[in-house]
Amino acid sequence: MVDFHKRLSSESVYTRFLSDIKYEDRVSHGRLIKVCHVDYDRDIALVALDQSSSTGKVVAAARLTKYHGRNIAEFSLLVADDYQAEGLGSKLLRELIHHGESEGLDAIEAIVKQTNRAMIHVAERAGFEQLYDKEDGVVRQYLNLADRKDVSMDIDDTKRRQSAPIFI
């Protein structure tokens, strides 16, 4: 994860965290413990690995975190700059949605900056509603899972998942 954060541009960091977070703070021991130790009752964390790398370097990370006392979870995605615009964010988000459905969540949501057009596009393609908050300069993304009738994957989605990067 340290190497992953080292390869992120300041723009990628800002669009993910909605603020500038120094590299040293992102890879501090305390923060990495929080990020890498998953409470599977509340969280699921996924990473995409570069299969062509002999070390299996992390190229993207995603997380779904259930709110306390609610049947709703927040998602987050971060893709290394060199791997953006290749569909990794979409694949990871689909995996998070499938996990949320299998856990019986009512909804998944996120908040992104209005300038994060790539993330807005990824969420729109996955069926998320986009609620623009001009005052705060953010977009509230919301996917109602409770109303989804068909949670089974079609054949094309199955084929895409088979060609997806390794998730652990």
mmCIF file with all atom_site columns, N, CA, C and O in Angstrom, residues 75 89-90 93-94 97 101 106-110 118-131 139-148:
data_model
loop_
_atom_site.group_PDB
_atom_site.id
_atom_site.type_symbol
_atom_site.label_atom_id
_atom_site.label_alt_id
_atom_site.label_comp_id
_atom_site.label_asym_id
_atom_site.label_entity_id
_atom_site.label_seq_id
_atom_site.pdbx_PDB_ins_code
_atom_site.Cartn_x
_atom_site.Cartn_y
_atom_site.Cartn_z
_atom_site.occupancy
_atom_site.B_iso_or_equiv
_atom_site.pdbx_formal_charge
_atom_site.auth_seq_id
_atom_site.auth_comp_id
_atom_site.auth_asym_id
_atom_site.auth_atom_id
_atom_site.pdbx_PDB_model_num
ATOM 1   N N  . PHE A 1 75  ? -19.237 3.751  -0.339  1.00 0.00 ? 75  PHE A N  1
ATOM 2   C CA . PHE A 1 75  ? -18.163 3.146  -1.124  1.00 0.00 ? 75  PHE A CA 1
ATOM 3   C C  . PHE A 1 75  ? -17.089 4.171  -1.413  1.00 0.00 ? 75  PHE A C  1
ATOM 4   O O  . PHE A 1 75  ? -17.339 5.377  -1.417  1.00 0.00 ? 75  PHE A O  1
ATOM 5   N N  . GLY A 1 89  ? -12.021 1.030  -12.135 1.00 0.00 ? 89  GLY A N  1
ATOM 6   C CA . GLY A 1 89  ? -12.995 1.610  -11.212 1.00 0.00 ? 89  GLY A CA 1
ATOM 7   C C  . GLY A 1 89  ? -14.371 0.989  -11.399 1.00 0.00 ? 89  GLY A C  1
ATOM 8   O O  . GLY A 1 89  ? -15.055 0.659  -10.430 1.00 0.00 ? 89  GLY A O  1
ATOM 9   N N  . SER A 1 90  ? -14.771 0.810  -12.644 1.00 0.00 ? 90  SER A N  1
ATOM 10  C CA . SER A 1 90  ? -16.070 0.197  -12.937 1.00 0.00 ? 90  SER A CA 1
ATOM 11  C C  . SER A 1 90  ? -16.130 -1.235 -12.438 1.00 0.00 ? 90  SER A C  1
ATOM 12  O O  . SER A 1 90  ? -17.131 -1.660 -11.844 1.00 0.00 ? 90  SER A O  1
ATOM 13  N N  . LEU A 1 93  ? -16.308 -1.205 -8.622  1.00 0.00 ? 93  LEU A N  1
ATOM 14  C CA . LEU A 1 93  ? -17.622 -0.769 -8.164  1.00 0.00 ? 93  LEU A CA 1
ATOM 15  C C  . LEU A 1 93  ? -18.663 -1.864 -8.368  1.00 0.00 ? 93  LEU A C  1
ATOM 16  O O  . LEU A 1 93  ? -19.507 -2.090 -7.491  1.00 0.00 ? 93  LEU A O  1
ATOM 17  N N  . ARG A 1 94  ? -18.624 -2.567 -9.489  1.00 0.00 ? 94  ARG A N  1
ATOM 18  C CA . ARG A 1 94  ? -19.541 -3.690 -9.696  1.00 0.00 ? 94  ARG A CA 1
ATOM 19  C C  . ARG A 1 94  ? -19.363 -4.742 -8.597  1.00 0.00 ? 94  ARG A C  1
ATOM 20  O O  . ARG A 1 94  ? -20.337 -5.288 -8.088  1.00 0.00 ? 94  ARG A O  1
ATOM 21  N N  . ILE A 1 97  ? -20.993 -3.468 -5.456  1.00 0.00 ? 97  ILE A N  1
ATOM 22  C CA . ILE A 1 97  ? -22.456 -3.548 -5.563  1.00 0.00 ? 97  ILE A CA 1
ATOM 23  C C  . ILE A 1 97  ? -22.909 -4.989 -5.333  1.00 0.00 ? 97  ILE A C  1
ATOM 24  O O  . ILE A 1 97  ? -23.859 -5.225 -4.575  1.00 0.00 ? 97  ILE A O  1
ATOM 25  N N  . GLU A 1 101 ? -25.357 -6.242 -2.377  1.00 0.00 ? 101 GLU A N  1
ATOM 26  C CA . GLU A 1 101 ? -26.584 -7.011 -2.621  1.00 0.00 ? 101 GLU A CA 1
ATOM 27  C C  . GLU A 1 101 ? -26.572 -8.311 -1.825  1.00 0.00 ? 101 GLU A C  1
ATOM 28  O O  . GLU A 1 101 ? -27.575 -8.671 -1.201  1.00 0.00 ? 101 GLU A O  1
ATOM 29  N N  . ASP A 1 106 ? -29.581 -1.979 1.968   1.00 0.00 ? 106 ASP A N  1
ATOM 30  C CA . ASP A 1 106 ? -30.655 -1.217 1.328   1.00 0.00 ? 106 ASP A CA 1
ATOM 31  C C  . ASP A 1 106 ? -30.123 -0.253 0.276   1.00 0.00 ? 106 ASP A C  1
ATOM 32  O O  . ASP A 1 106 ? -30.800 0.027  -0.712  1.00 0.00 ? 106 ASP A O  1
ATOM 33  N N  . ALA A 1 107 ? -28.915 0.276  0.495   1.00 0.00 ? 107 ALA A N  1
ATOM 34  C CA . ALA A 1 107 ? -28.370 1.267  -0.427  1.00 0.00 ? 107 ALA A CA 1
ATOM 35  C C  . ALA A 1 107 ? -26.859 1.382  -0.261  1.00 0.00 ? 107 ALA A C  1
ATOM 36  O O  . ALA A 1 107 ? -26.300 0.990  0.761   1.00 0.00 ? 107 ALA A O  1
ATOM 37  N N  . ILE A 1 108 ? -26.244 1.949  -1.300  1.00 0.00 ? 108 ILE A N  1
ATOM 38  C CA . ILE A 1 108 ? -24.824 2.289  -1.295  1.00 0.00 ? 108 ILE A CA 1
ATOM 39  C C  . ILE A 1 108 ? -24.732 3.743  -1.734  1.00 0.00 ? 108 ILE A C  1
ATOM 40  O O  . ILE A 1 108 ? -25.452 4.171  -2.642  1.00 0.00 ? 108 ILE A O  1
ATOM 41  N N  . GLU A 1 109 ? -23.827 4.492  -1.106  1.00 0.00 ? 109 GLU A N  1
ATOM 42  C CA . GLU A 1 109 ? -23.696 5.901  -1.465  1.00 0.00 ? 109 GLU A CA 1
ATOM 43  C C  . GLU A 1 109 ? -22.255 6.357  -1.369  1.00 0.00 ? 109 GLU A C  1
ATOM 44  O O  . GLU A 1 109 ? -21.399 5.658  -0.823  1.00 0.00 ? 109 GLU A O  1
ATOM 45  N N  . ALA A 1 110 ? -21.995 7.538  -1.909  1.00 0.00 ? 110 ALA A N  1
ATOM 46  C CA . ALA A 1 110 ? -20.681 8.166  -1.828  1.00 0.00 ? 110 ALA A CA 1
ATOM 47  C C  . ALA A 1 110 ? -20.845 9.656  -2.066  1.00 0.00 ? 110 ALA A C  1
ATOM 48  O O  . ALA A 1 110 ? -21.869 10.105 -2.592  1.00 0.00 ? 110 ALA A O  1
ATOM 49  N N  . ALA A 1 118 ? -14.689 11.643 -13.783 1.00 0.00 ? 118 ALA A N  1
ATOM 50  C CA . ALA A 1 118 ? -14.493 10.205 -14.025 1.00 0.00 ? 118 ALA A CA 1
ATOM 51  C C  . ALA A 1 118 ? -15.308 9.376  -13.035 1.00 0.00 ? 118 ALA A C  1
ATOM 52  O O  . ALA A 1 118 ? -15.991 8.428  -13.414 1.00 0.00 ? 118 ALA A O  1
ATOM 53  N N  . MET A 1 119 ? -15.278 9.738  -11.758 1.00 0.00 ? 119 MET A N  1
ATOM 54  C CA . MET A 1 119 ? -16.015 8.979  -10.750 1.00 0.00 ? 119 MET A CA 1
ATOM 55  C C  . MET A 1 119 ? -17.516 9.158  -10.916 1.00 0.00 ? 119 MET A C  1
ATOM 56  O O  . MET A 1 119 ? -18.284 8.214  -10.723 1.00 0.00 ? 119 MET A O  1
ATOM 57  N N  . ILE A 1 120 ? -17.934 10.346 -11.286 1.00 0.00 ? 120 ILE A N  1
ATOM 58  C CA . ILE A 1 120 ? -19.355 10.592 -11.538 1.00 0.00 ? 120 ILE A CA 1
ATOM 59  C C  . ILE A 1 120 ? -19.820 9.705  -12.688 1.00 0.00 ? 120 ILE A C  1
ATOM 60  O O  . ILE A 1 120 ? -20.873 9.064  -12.606 1.00 0.00 ? 120 ILE A O  1
ATOM 61  N N  . HIS A 1 121 ? -19.019 9.622  -13.742 1.00 0.00 ? 121 HIS A N  1
ATOM 62  C CA . HIS A 1 121 ? -19.364 8.800  -14.900 1.00 0.00 ? 121 HIS A CA 1
ATOM 63  C C  . HIS A 1 121 ? -19.423 7.311  -14.529 1.00 0.00 ? 121 HIS A C  1
ATOM 64  O O  . HIS A 1 121 ? -20.355 6.603  -14.924 1.00 0.00 ? 121 HIS A O  1
ATOM 65  N N  . VAL A 1 122 ? -18.446 6.829  -13.769 1.00 0.00 ? 122 VAL A N  1
ATOM 66  C CA . VAL A 1 122 ? -18.424 5.425  -13.347 1.00 0.00 ? 122 VAL A CA 1
ATOM 67  C C  . VAL A 1 122 ? -19.688 5.089  -12.554 1.00 0.00 ? 122 VAL A C  1
ATOM 68  O O  . VAL A 1 122 ? -20.344 4.074  -12.796 1.00 0.00 ? 122 VAL A O  1
ATOM 69  N N  . ALA A 1 123 ? -20.050 5.953  -11.613 1.00 0.00 ? 123 ALA A N  1
ATOM 70  C CA . ALA A 1 123 ? -21.232 5.704  -10.784 1.00 0.00 ? 123 ALA A CA 1
ATOM 71  C C  . ALA A 1 123 ? -22.520 5.804  -11.601 1.00 0.00 ? 123 ALA A C  1
ATOM 72  O O  . ALA A 1 123 ? -23.444 5.007  -11.404 1.00 0.00 ? 123 ALA A O  1
ATOM 73  N N  . GLU A 1 124 ? -22.595 6.753  -12.513 1.00 0.00 ? 124 GLU A N  1
ATOM 74  C CA . GLU A 1 124 ? -23.782 6.870  -13.379 1.00 0.00 ? 124 GLU A CA 1
ATOM 75  C C  . GLU A 1 124 ? -23.974 5.598  -14.188 1.00 0.00 ? 124 GLU A C  1
ATOM 76  O O  . GLU A 1 124 ? -25.087 5.073  -14.280 1.00 0.00 ? 124 GLU A O  1
ATOM 77  N N  . ARG A 1 125 ? -22.903 5.089  -14.767 1.00 0.00 ? 125 ARG A N  1
ATOM 78  C CA . ARG A 1 125 ? -22.984 3.858  -15.569 1.00 0.00 ? 125 ARG A CA 1
ATOM 79  C C  . ARG A 1 125 ? -23.416 2.670  -14.723 1.00 0.00 ? 125 ARG A C  1
ATOM 80  O O  . ARG A 1 125 ? -24.019 1.733  -15.236 1.00 0.00 ? 125 ARG A O  1
ATOM 81  N N  . ALA A 1 126 ? -23.118 2.705  -13.427 1.00 0.00 ? 126 ALA A N  1
ATOM 82  C CA . ALA A 1 126 ? -23.512 1.610  -12.530 1.00 0.00 ? 126 ALA A CA 1
ATOM 83  C C  . ALA A 1 126 ? -24.934 1.794  -12.005 1.00 0.00 ? 126 ALA A C  1
ATOM 84  O O  . ALA A 1 126 ? -25.419 0.949  -11.258 1.00 0.00 ? 126 ALA A O  1
ATOM 85  N N  . GLY A 1 127 ? -25.593 2.901  -12.377 1.00 0.00 ? 127 GLY A N  1
ATOM 86  C CA . GLY A 1 127 ? -26.982 3.105  -11.986 1.00 0.00 ? 127 GLY A CA 1
ATOM 87  C C  . GLY A 1 127 ? -27.202 4.008  -10.791 1.00 0.00 ? 127 GLY A C  1
ATOM 88  O O  . GLY A 1 127 ? -28.321 4.128  -10.301 1.00 0.00 ? 127 GLY A O  1
ATOM 89  N N  . PHE A 1 128 ? -26.165 4.673  -10.311 1.00 0.00 ? 128 PHE A N  1
ATOM 90  C CA . PHE A 1 128 ? -26.299 5.568  -9.166  1.00 0.00 ? 128 PHE A CA 1
ATOM 91  C C  . PHE A 1 128 ? -27.008 6.858  -9.571  1.00 0.00 ? 128 PHE A C  1
ATOM 92  O O  . PHE A 1 128 ? -26.783 7.387  -10.658 1.00 0.00 ? 128 PHE A O  1
ATOM 93  N N  . GLU A 1 129 ? -27.859 7.341  -8.679  1.00 0.00 ? 129 GLU A N  1
ATOM 94  C CA . GLU A 1 129 ? -28.445 8.671  -8.829  1.00 0.00 ? 129 GLU A CA 1
ATOM 95  C C  . GLU A 1 129 ? -27.390 9.689  -8.440  1.00 0.00 ? 129 GLU A C  1
ATOM 96  O O  . GLU A 1 129 ? -26.612 9.454  -7.512  1.00 0.00 ? 129 GLU A O  1
ATOM 97  N N  . GLN A 1 130 ? -27.384 10.816 -9.135  1.00 0.00 ? 130 GLN A N  1
ATOM 98  C CA . GLN A 1 130 ? -26.415 11.876 -8.848  1.00 0.00 ? 130 GLN A CA 1
ATOM 99  C C  . GLN A 1 130 ? -27.172 13.104 -8.344  1.00 0.00 ? 130 GLN A C  1
ATOM 100 O O  . GLN A 1 130 ? -27.988 13.653 -9.071  1.00 0.00 ? 130 GLN A O  1
ATOM 101 N N  . LEU A 1 131 ? -26.919 13.496 -7.113  1.00 0.00 ? 131 LEU A N  1
ATOM 102 C CA . LEU A 1 131 ? -27.556 14.669 -6.532  1.00 0.00 ? 131 LEU A CA 1
ATOM 103 C C  . LEU A 1 131 ? -26.495 15.741 -6.347  1.00 0.00 ? 131 LEU A C  1
ATOM 104 O O  . LEU A 1 131 ? -25.599 15.612 -5.501  1.00 0.00 ? 131 LEU A O  1
ATOM 105 N N  . VAL A 1 139 ? -21.061 16.001 -5.265  1.00 0.00 ? 139 VAL A N  1
ATOM 106 C CA . VAL A 1 139 ? -22.140 15.203 -5.822  1.00 0.00 ? 139 VAL A CA 1
ATOM 107 C C  . VAL A 1 139 ? -22.375 14.052 -4.864  1.00 0.00 ? 139 VAL A C  1
ATOM 108 O O  . VAL A 1 139 ? -21.447 13.338 -4.498  1.00 0.00 ? 139 VAL A O  1
ATOM 109 N N  . ARG A 1 140 ? -23.613 13.912 -4.449  1.00 0.00 ? 140 ARG A N  1
ATOM 110 C CA . ARG A 1 140 ? -23.986 12.790 -3.585  1.00 0.00 ? 140 ARG A CA 1
ATOM 111 C C  . ARG A 1 140 ? -24.507 11.683 -4.487  1.00 0.00 ? 140 ARG A C  1
ATOM 112 O O  . ARG A 1 140 ? -25.485 11.870 -5.198  1.00 0.00 ? 140 ARG A O  1
ATOM 113 N N  . GLN A 1 141 ? -23.824 10.550 -4.459  1.00 0.00 ? 141 GLN A N  1
ATOM 114 C CA . GLN A 1 141 ? -24.169 9.423  -5.313  1.00 0.00 ? 141 GLN A CA 1
ATOM 115 C C  . GLN A 1 141 ? -24.929 8.399  -4.478  1.00 0.00 ? 141 GLN A C  1
ATOM 116 O O  . GLN A 1 141 ? -24.532 8.090  -3.360  1.00 0.00 ? 141 GLN A O  1
ATOM 117 N N  . TYR A 1 142 ? -26.015 7.863  -5.041  1.00 0.00 ? 142 TYR A N  1
ATOM 118 C CA . TYR A 1 142 ? -26.880 6.977  -4.266  1.00 0.00 ? 142 TYR A CA 1
ATOM 119 C C  . TYR A 1 142 ? -27.425 5.877  -5.158  1.00 0.00 ? 142 TYR A C  1
ATOM 120 O O  . TYR A 1 142 ? -27.958 6.137  -6.237  1.00 0.00 ? 142 TYR A O  1
ATOM 121 N N  . LEU A 1 143 ? -27.291 4.632  -4.703  1.00 0.00 ? 143 LEU A N  1
ATOM 122 C CA . LEU A 1 143 ? -27.847 3.488  -5.409  1.00 0.00 ? 143 LEU A CA 1
ATOM 123 C C  . LEU A 1 143 ? -28.756 2.739  -4.450  1.00 0.00 ? 143 LEU A C  1
ATOM 124 O O  . LEU A 1 143 ? -28.300 2.216  -3.430  1.00 0.00 ? 143 LEU A O  1
ATOM 125 N N  . ASN A 1 144 ? -30.054 2.697  -4.779  1.00 0.00 ? 144 ASN A N  1
ATOM 126 C CA . ASN A 1 144 ? -31.036 1.998  -3.954  1.00 0.00 ? 144 ASN A CA 1
ATOM 127 C C  . ASN A 1 144 ? -30.999 0.515  -4.314  1.00 0.00 ? 144 ASN A C  1
ATOM 128 O O  . ASN A 1 144 ? -31.419 0.124  -5.396  1.00 0.00 ? 144 ASN A O  1
ATOM 129 N N  . LEU A 1 145 ? -30.478 -0.307 -3.413  1.00 0.00 ? 145 LEU A N  1
ATOM 130 C CA . LEU A 1 145 ? -30.402 -1.746 -3.655  1.00 0.00 ? 145 LEU A CA 1
ATOM 131 C C  . LEU A 1 145 ? -31.698 -2.446 -3.285  1.00 0.00 ? 145 LEU A C  1
ATOM 132 O O  . LEU A 1 145 ? -31.997 -3.514 -3.824  1.00 0.00 ? 145 LEU A O  1
ATOM 133 N N  . ALA A 1 146 ? -32.472 -1.867 -2.377  1.00 0.00 ? 146 ALA A N  1
ATOM 134 C CA . ALA A 1 146 ? -33.706 -2.497 -1.909  1.00 0.00 ? 146 ALA A CA 1
ATOM 135 C C  . ALA A 1 146 ? -34.722 -2.646 -3.035  1.00 0.00 ? 146 ALA A C  1
ATOM 136 O O  . ALA A 1 146 ? -35.505 -3.594 -3.037  1.00 0.00 ? 146 ALA A O  1
ATOM 137 N N  . ASP A 1 147 ? -34.702 -1.731 -4.002  1.00 0.00 ? 147 ASP A N  1
ATOM 138 C CA . ASP A 1 147 ? -35.668 -1.758 -5.094  1.00 0.00 ? 147 ASP A CA 1
ATOM 139 C C  . ASP A 1 147 ? -35.191 -2.530 -6.320  1.00 0.00 ? 147 ASP A C  1
ATOM 140 O O  . ASP A 1 147 ? -35.946 -2.690 -7.271  1.00 0.00 ? 147 ASP A O  1
ATOM 141 N N  . ARG A 1 148 ? -33.977 -2.994 -6.304  1.00 0.00 ? 148 ARG A N  1
ATOM 142 C CA . ARG A 1 148 ? -33.461 -3.716 -7.473  1.00 0.00 ? 148 ARG A CA 1
ATOM 143 C C  . ARG A 1 148 ? -34.116 -5.085 -7.544  1.00 0.00 ? 148 ARG A C  1
ATOM 144 O O  . ARG A 1 148 ? -34.070 -5.854 -6.604  1.00 0.00 ? 148 ARG A O  1
#
